CSV table of C-alpha atoms in Angstrom, one decimal:
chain,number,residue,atom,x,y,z
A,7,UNK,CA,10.3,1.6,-24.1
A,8,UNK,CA,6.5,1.7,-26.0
A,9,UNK,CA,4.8,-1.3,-24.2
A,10,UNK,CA,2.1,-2.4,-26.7
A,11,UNK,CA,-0.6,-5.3,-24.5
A,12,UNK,CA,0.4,-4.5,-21.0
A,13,UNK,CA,4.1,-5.3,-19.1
A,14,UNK,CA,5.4,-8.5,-17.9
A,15,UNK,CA,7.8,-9.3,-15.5
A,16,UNK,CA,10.5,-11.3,-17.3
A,17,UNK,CA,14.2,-13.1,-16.6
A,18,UNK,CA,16.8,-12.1,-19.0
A,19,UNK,CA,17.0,-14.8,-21.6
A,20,UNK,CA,20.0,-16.8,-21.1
A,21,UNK,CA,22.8,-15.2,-23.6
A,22,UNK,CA,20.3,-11.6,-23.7
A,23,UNK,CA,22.3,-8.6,-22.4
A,24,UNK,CA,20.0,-7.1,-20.0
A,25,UNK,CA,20.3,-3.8,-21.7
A,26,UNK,CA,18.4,-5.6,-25.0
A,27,UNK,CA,14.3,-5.4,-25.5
A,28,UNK,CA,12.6,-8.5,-25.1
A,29,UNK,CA,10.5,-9.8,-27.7
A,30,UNK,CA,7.4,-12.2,-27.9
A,31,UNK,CA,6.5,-11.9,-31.3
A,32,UNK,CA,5.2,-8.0,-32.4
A,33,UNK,CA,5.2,-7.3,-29.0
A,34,UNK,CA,8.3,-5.7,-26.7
A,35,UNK,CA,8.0,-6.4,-23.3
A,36,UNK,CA,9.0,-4.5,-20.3
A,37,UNK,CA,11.8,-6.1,-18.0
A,38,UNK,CA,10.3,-5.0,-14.9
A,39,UNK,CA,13.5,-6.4,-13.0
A,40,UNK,CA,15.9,-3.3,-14.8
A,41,UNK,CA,14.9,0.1,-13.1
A,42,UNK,CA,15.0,1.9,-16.6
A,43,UNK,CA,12.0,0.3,-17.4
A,44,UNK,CA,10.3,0.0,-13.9
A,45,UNK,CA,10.2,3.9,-13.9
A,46,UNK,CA,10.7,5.1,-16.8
A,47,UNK,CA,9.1,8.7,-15.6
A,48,UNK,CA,12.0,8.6,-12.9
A,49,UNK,CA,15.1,7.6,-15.4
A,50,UNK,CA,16.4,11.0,-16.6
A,51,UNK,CA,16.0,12.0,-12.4
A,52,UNK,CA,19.0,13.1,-11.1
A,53,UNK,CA,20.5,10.5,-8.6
A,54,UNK,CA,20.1,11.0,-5.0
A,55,UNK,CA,22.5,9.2,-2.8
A,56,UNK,CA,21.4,6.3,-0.4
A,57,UNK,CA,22.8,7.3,3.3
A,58,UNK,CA,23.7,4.1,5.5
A,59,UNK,CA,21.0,2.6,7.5
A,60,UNK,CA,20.9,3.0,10.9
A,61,UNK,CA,20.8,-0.1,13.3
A,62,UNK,CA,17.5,0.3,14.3
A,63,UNK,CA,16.0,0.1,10.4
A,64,UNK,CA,18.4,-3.1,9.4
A,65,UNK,CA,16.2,-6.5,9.2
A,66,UNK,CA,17.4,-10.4,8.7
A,67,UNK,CA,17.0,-11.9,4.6
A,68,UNK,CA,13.5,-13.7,4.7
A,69,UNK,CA,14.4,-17.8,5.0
A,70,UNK,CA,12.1,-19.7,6.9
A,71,UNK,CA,9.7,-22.2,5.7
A,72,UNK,CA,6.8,-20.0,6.6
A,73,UNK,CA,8.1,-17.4,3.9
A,74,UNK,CA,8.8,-20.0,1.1
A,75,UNK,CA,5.3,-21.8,1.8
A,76,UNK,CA,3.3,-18.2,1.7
A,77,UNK,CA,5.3,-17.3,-1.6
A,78,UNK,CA,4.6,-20.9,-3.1
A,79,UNK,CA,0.8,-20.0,-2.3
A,80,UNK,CA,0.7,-16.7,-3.9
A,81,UNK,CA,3.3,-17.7,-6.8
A,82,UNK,CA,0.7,-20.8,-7.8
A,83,UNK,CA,-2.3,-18.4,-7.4
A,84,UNK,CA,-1.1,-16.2,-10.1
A,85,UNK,CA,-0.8,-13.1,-7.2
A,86,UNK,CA,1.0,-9.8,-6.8
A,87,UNK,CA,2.1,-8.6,-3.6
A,88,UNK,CA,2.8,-4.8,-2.4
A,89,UNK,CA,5.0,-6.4,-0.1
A,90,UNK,CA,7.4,-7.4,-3.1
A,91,UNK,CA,6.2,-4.9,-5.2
A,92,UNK,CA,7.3,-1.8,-3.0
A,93,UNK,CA,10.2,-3.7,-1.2
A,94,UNK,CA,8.8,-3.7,1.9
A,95,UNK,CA,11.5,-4.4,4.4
A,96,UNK,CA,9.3,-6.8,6.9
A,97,UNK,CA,8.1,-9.0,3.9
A,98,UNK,CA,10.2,-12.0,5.9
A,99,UNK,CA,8.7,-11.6,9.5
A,100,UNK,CA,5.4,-11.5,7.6
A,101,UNK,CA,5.7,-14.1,5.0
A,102,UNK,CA,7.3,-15.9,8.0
A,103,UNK,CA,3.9,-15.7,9.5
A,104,UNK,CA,1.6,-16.8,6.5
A,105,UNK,CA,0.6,-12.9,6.3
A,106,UNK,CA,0.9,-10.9,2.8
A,107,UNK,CA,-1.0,-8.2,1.5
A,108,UNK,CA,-2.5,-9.0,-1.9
A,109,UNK,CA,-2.0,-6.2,-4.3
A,110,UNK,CA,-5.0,-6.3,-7.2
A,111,UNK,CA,-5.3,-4.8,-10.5
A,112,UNK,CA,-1.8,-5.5,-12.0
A,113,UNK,CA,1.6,-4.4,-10.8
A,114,UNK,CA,2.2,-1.4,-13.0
A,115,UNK,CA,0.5,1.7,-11.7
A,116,UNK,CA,-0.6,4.8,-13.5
A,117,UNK,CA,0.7,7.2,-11.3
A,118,UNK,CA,4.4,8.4,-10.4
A,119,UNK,CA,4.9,9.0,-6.9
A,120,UNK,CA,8.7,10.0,-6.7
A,121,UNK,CA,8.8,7.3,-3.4
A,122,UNK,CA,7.1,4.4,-4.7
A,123,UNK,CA,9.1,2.0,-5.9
A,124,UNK,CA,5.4,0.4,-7.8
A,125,UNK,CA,6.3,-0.3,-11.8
A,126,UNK,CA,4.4,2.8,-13.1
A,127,UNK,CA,3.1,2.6,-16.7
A,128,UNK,CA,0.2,1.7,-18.8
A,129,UNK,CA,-1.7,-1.2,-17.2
A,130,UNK,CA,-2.9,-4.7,-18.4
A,131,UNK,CA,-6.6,-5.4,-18.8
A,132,UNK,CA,-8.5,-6.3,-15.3
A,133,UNK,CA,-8.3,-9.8,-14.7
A,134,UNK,CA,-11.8,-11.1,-14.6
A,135,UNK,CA,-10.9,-14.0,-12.1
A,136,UNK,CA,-8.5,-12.6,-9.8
A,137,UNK,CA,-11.0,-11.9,-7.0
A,138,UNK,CA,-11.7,-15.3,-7.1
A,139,UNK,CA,-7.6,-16.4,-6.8
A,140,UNK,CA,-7.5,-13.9,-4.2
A,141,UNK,CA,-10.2,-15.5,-2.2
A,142,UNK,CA,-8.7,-19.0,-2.9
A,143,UNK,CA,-5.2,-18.0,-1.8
A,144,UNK,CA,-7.2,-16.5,1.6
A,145,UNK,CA,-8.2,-19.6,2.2
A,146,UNK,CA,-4.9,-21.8,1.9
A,147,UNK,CA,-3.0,-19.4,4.3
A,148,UNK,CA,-6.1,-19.7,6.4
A,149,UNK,CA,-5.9,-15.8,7.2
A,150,UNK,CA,-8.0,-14.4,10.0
A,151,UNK,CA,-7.3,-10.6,8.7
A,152,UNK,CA,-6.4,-9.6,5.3
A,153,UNK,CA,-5.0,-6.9,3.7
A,154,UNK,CA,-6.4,-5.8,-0.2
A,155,UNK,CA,-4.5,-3.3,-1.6
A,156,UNK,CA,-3.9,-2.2,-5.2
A,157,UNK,CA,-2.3,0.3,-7.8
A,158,UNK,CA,-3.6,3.5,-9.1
A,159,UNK,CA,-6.0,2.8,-12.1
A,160,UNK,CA,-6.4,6.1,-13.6
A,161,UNK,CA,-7.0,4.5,-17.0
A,162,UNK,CA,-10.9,2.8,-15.5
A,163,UNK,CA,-13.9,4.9,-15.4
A,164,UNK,CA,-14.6,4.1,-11.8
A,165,UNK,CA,-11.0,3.7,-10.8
A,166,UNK,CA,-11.1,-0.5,-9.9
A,167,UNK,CA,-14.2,0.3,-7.3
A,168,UNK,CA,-15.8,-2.6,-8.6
A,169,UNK,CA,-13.1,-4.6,-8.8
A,170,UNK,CA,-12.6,-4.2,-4.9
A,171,UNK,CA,-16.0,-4.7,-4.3
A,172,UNK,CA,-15.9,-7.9,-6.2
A,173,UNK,CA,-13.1,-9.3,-4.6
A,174,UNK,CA,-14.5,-8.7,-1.0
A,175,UNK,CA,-17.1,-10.6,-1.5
A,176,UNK,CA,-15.2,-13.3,-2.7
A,177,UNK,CA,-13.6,-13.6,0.1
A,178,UNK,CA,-16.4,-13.5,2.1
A,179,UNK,CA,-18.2,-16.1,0.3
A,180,UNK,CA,-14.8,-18.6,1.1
A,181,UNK,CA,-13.9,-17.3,3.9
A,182,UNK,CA,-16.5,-15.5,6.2
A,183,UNK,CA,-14.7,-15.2,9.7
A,184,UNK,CA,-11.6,-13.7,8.2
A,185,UNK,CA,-11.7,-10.0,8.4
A,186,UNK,CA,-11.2,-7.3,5.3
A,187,UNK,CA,-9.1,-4.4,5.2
A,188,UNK,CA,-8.9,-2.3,2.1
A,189,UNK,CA,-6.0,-0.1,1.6
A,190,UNK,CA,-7.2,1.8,-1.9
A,191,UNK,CA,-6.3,4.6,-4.3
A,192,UNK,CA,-7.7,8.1,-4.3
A,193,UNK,CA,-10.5,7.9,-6.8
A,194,UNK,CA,-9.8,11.4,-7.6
A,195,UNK,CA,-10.5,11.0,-11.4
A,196,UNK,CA,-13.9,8.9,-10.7
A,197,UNK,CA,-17.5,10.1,-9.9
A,198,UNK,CA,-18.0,10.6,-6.2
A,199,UNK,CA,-20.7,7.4,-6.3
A,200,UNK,CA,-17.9,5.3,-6.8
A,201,UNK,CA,-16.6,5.0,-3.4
A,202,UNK,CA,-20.2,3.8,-2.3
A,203,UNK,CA,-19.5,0.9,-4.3
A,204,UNK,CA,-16.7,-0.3,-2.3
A,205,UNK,CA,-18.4,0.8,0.9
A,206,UNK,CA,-21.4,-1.3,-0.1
A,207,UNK,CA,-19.4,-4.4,0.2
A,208,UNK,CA,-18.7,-3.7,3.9
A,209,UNK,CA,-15.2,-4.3,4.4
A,210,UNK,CA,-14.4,-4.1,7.8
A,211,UNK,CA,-11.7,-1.6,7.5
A,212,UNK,CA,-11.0,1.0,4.9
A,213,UNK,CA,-7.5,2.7,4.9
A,214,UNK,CA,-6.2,5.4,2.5
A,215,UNK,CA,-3.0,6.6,2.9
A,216,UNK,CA,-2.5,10.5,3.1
A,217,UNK,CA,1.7,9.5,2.8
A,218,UNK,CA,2.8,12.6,3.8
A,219,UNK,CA,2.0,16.5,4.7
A,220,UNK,CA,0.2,18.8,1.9
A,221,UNK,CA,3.5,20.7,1.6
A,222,UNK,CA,5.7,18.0,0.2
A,223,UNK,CA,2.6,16.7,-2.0
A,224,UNK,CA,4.5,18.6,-5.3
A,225,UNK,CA,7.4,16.5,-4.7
A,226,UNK,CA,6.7,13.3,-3.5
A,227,UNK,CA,2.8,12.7,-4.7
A,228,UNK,CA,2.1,15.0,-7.4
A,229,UNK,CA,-0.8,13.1,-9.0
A,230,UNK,CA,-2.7,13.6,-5.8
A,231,UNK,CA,-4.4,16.0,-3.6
A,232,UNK,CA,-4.3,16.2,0.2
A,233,UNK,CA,-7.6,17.9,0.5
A,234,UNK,CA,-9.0,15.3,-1.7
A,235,UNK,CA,-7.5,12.2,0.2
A,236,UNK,CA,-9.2,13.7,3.5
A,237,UNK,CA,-12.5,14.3,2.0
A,238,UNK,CA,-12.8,10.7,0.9
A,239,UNK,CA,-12.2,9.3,4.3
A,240,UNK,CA,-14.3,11.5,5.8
A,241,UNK,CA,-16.7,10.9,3.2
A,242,UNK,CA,-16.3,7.1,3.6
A,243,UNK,CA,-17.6,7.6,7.8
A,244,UNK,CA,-20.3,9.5,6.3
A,245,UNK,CA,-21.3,6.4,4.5
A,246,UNK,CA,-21.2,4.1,6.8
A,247,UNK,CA,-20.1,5.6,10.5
A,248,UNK,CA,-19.3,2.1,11.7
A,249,UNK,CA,-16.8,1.5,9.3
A,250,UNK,CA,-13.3,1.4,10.7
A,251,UNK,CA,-11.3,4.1,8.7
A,252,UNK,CA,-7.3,4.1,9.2
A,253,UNK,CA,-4.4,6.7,7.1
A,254,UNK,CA,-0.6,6.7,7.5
A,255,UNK,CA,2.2,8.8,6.6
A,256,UNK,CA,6.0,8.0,6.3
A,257,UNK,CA,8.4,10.6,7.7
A,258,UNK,CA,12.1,11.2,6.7
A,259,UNK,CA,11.0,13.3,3.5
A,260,UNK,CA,11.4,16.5,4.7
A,261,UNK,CA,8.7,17.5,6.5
A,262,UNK,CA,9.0,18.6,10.3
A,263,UNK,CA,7.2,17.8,13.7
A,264,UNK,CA,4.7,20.5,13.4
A,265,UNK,CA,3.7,19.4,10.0
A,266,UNK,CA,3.2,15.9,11.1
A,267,UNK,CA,1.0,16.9,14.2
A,268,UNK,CA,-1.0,19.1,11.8
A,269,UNK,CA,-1.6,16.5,9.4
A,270,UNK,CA,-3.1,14.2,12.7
A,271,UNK,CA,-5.1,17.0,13.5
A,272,UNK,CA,-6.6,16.8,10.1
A,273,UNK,CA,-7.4,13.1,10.0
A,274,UNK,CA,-8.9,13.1,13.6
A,275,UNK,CA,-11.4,16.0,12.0
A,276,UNK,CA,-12.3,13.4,9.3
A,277,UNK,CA,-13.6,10.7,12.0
A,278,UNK,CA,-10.1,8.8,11.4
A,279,UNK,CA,-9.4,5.8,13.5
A,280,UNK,CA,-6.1,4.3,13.2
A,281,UNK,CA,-2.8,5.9,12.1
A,282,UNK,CA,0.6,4.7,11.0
A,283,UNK,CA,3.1,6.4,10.9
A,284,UNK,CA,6.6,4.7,9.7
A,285,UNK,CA,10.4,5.6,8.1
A,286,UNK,CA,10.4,6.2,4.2
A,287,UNK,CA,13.6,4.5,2.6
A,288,UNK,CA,14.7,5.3,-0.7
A,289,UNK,CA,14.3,2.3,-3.0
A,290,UNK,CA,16.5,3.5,-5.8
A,291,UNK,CA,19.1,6.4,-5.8
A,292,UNK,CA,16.3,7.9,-8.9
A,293,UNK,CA,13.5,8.0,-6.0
A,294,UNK,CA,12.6,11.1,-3.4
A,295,UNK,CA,16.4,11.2,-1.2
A,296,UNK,CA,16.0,9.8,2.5
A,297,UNK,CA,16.0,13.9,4.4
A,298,UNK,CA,16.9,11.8,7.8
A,299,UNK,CA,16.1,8.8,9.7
A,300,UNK,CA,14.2,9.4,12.0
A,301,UNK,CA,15.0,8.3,15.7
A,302,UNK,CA,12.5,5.5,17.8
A,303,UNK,CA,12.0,8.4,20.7
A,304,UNK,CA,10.6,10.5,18.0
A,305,UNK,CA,8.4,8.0,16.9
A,306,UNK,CA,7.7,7.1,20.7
A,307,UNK,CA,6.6,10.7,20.4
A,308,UNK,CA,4.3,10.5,17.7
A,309,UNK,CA,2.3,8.0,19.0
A,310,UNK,CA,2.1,9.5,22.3
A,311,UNK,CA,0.4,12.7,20.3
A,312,UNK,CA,-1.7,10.9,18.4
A,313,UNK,CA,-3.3,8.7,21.5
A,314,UNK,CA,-4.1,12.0,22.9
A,315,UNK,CA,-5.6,13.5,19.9
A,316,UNK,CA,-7.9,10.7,20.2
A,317,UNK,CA,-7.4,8.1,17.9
A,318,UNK,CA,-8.6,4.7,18.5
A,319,UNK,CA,-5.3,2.7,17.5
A,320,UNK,CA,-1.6,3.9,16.7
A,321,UNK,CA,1.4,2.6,15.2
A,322,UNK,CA,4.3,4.5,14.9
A,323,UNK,CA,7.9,2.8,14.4
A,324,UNK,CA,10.3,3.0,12.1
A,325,UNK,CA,9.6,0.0,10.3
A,326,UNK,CA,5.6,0.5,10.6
A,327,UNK,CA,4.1,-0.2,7.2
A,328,UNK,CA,0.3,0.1,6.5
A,329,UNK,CA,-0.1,-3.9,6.8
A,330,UNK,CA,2.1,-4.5,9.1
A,331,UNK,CA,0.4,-6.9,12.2
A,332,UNK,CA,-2.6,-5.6,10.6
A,333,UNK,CA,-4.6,-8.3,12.1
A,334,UNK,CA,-3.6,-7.8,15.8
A,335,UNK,CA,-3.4,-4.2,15.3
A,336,UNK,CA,-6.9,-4.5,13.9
A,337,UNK,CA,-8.3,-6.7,17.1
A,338,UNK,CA,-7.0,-4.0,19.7
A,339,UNK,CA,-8.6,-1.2,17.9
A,340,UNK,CA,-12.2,-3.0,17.9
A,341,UNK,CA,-11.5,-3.4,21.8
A,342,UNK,CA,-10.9,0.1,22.2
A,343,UNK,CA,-13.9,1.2,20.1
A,344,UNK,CA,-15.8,-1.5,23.1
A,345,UNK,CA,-14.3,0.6,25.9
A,346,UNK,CA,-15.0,3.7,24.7
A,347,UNK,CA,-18.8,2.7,24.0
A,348,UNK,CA,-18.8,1.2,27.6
A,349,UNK,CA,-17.9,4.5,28.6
C-alpha cells in the first residue's frame, strides 16, 4: 500500500473490514495493527512455522498497576516504545517497574531485518519536540537509568545523530542524576563525523547491537554489515575511552557455539564492555524461523566464556533483551570498571 505523509497506527473503523484502506482525505493510511502492512517487504515470504515455547521462555500477560501507570505516561507523552514495537516478551515485569525504553524517530524503520518485528517503511518527518517529551516522560517515571533507542533512518543525511544528541541533553537538562544509555543504528550510510555528534553529548553508555554472527548477516540483517557495526564501537572507545560501550546478539537463528564465541572474541578486540546475549522468537510465521531454543545451561555457558574473555558485565538468558535491568546491570558494570582500576 503507497503511504503518501508517513504511517499511522490506526483502529479499524467500526463497520471497516480490516482488509479495506483507510482514508483521511487524499491520504491512505497504513494499519500498522494488520501484518500485510507492517512488513510489507516480508508479505510474499514464505511462512515459517512457530514451534511451541518451551517453559523456560513462557511469561505472565502484563496487569499490574505499575504497567498501566508507565503506559498512561508514555501514551499522554505522545511516545513509542521498542518494547511494544518489537514485542518484547518482559514489557510487563518492566512496565511493572516504571522502566521502558523510549524508541525515537518514529516507529516505521527503513530497513528490513527478516527478525524484527519494527513497521519498516518510509518514515514521518522528525518530530521537532520529541526530545523534549522524552525528557518530560523521564521525569514522571522518575528513572534513574534510561534506555534511548530508535529505528533505522536511512532516509536523514546524518542518520538521526543529531536527533540523539538533542534528546540527551534534554534529559540531562530535566533530569541530571538519571543515567543515559543509547542503543543506536549503524550509521552506515552517514559521514564517519556523525557518530562524534552523539558521542559529544556524553551519554553514559553507548550500545549497538551486532544481533548475530557475520555468517547469518545475508539472511537475517541484510541492510547491514558486521565489519561495519564493530568498527563503530570500536571507533566510539576511540572517541572517548571512558565511554561505556555494550553489543548483544540473539541466538536460536542458526548459528553455532563456535560462531558465537568468535563473534565475543571480536567485540572484546573493539574495547567492548557489556554483552547480551538472549533467545530470538519469531514474531510472525513471515519472519526469520526459530532454528532451536536454546537451553539455560547453554546460556549459563555463554556467560561463563564471556566473563573470561574479559568483559566487564554479562547477561546471557533466554529472555535477556538489550534493556532489560539495564539500570542495575549498568551499576554493577561501573563497579567492576572500580575494581579493576583498584587493581
Amino acid at each position: 500500500m503507497a503511504v503518501r505523509g508517513g504511517g499511522c497506527c490506526l483502529s479499524p473503523q467500526k463497520g471497516v473490514s480490516r482488509k479495506q484502506p483507510i482514508f483521511r482525505g487524499d491520504i491512505t493510511l497504513r494499519d500498522l495493527k494488520l501484518p500485510d502492512q507492517r512488513h510489507p517487504e516480508k508479505a510474499h515470504r514464505v511462512d515459517n512455522a512457530q514451534p511451541k515455547k518451551p517453559s523456560w521462555i513462557r511469561v505472565k500477560a502484563p496487569t499490574s498497576e505499575g504497567y498501566k501507570k508507565t503506559r498512561d505516561i508514555l501514551k499522554e507523552q505522545k511516545l513509542v516504545t521498542v518494547c511494544e514495537e518489537a514485542g518484547c516478551p518482559n514489557v510487563g515485569e518492566c512496565w511493572g517497574q516504571g522502566h521502558a525504553t523510549m524508541m525515537i524517530m518514529g516507529e516505521i524503520c527503513t530497513r528490513g531485518c527478516t527478525f524484527c518485528n519494527v513497521a519498516t517503511g518510509k518514515p514521518q518527518t522528525l518530530d521537532a519536540f520529541e526530545p523534549g517529551r522524552v525528557a518530560h516522560a523521564v521525569q514522571q517515571l522518575g528513572l534513574n537509568h534510561v534506555v534511548i533507542t530508535s529505528v533505522d533512518r536511512d532516509d536523514l543525511d546524518d542518520g538521526g545523530a543529531d536527533h540523539f544528541a538533542q534528546t540527551i541533553r534534554a534529559i540531562r537538562h530535566r533530569s541530571p542524576e538519571t543515567t543515559i544509555e543509547i542503543l543506536t543504528p549503524d550509521f552506515l550510510k552517514c559521514a564517519p563525523e556523525v557518530l562524534e555528534k552523539v558521542v559529544e553529548a556524553r551519554p553514559d553508555v553507548f550500545n549497538h547491537n551486532l544481533e548475530t554472527v557475520p555468517g547469518l548477516y545475508p539472511t537475517v540483517r541484510p541492510g547491514a554489515r558486521y565489519f561495519h557495526s564493530l568498527r563503530l564501537l570500536q571507533r566510539v572507545k576511540e572517541l572517548d575511552p571512558t565511554m561505556f560501550t555494550k553489543s548483544g546478539i540473539m541466538v536460536g537463528l542458526g548459528e553455532d557455539a563456535q560462531g558465537v564465541r568468535q563473534v565475543m572474541d571480536d567485540m572484546r578486540a573493539a574495547d567492548v564492555d557489556f554483552l547480551t546475549i538472549g533467545q530470538y522468537l519469531q514474531p510472525t510465521p513471515k519472519h526469520h524461523r526459530v532454528d532451536r531454543f536454546v537451553t539455560p545451561d547453554e546460556f549459563k555457558a555463554y556467560e561463563t566464556a564471556a566473563y573470561g574473555k574479559g568483559f566487564l558485565m554479562v547477561s546471557a538468558t533466554p529472555l535477556t533483551r538489550s534493556s532489560y535491568h539495564a539500570g542495575d546491570d549498568f551499576a554493577q558494570m561501573r563497579a567492576a570498571r572500580l575494581a579493576k582500576l583498584a587493581q
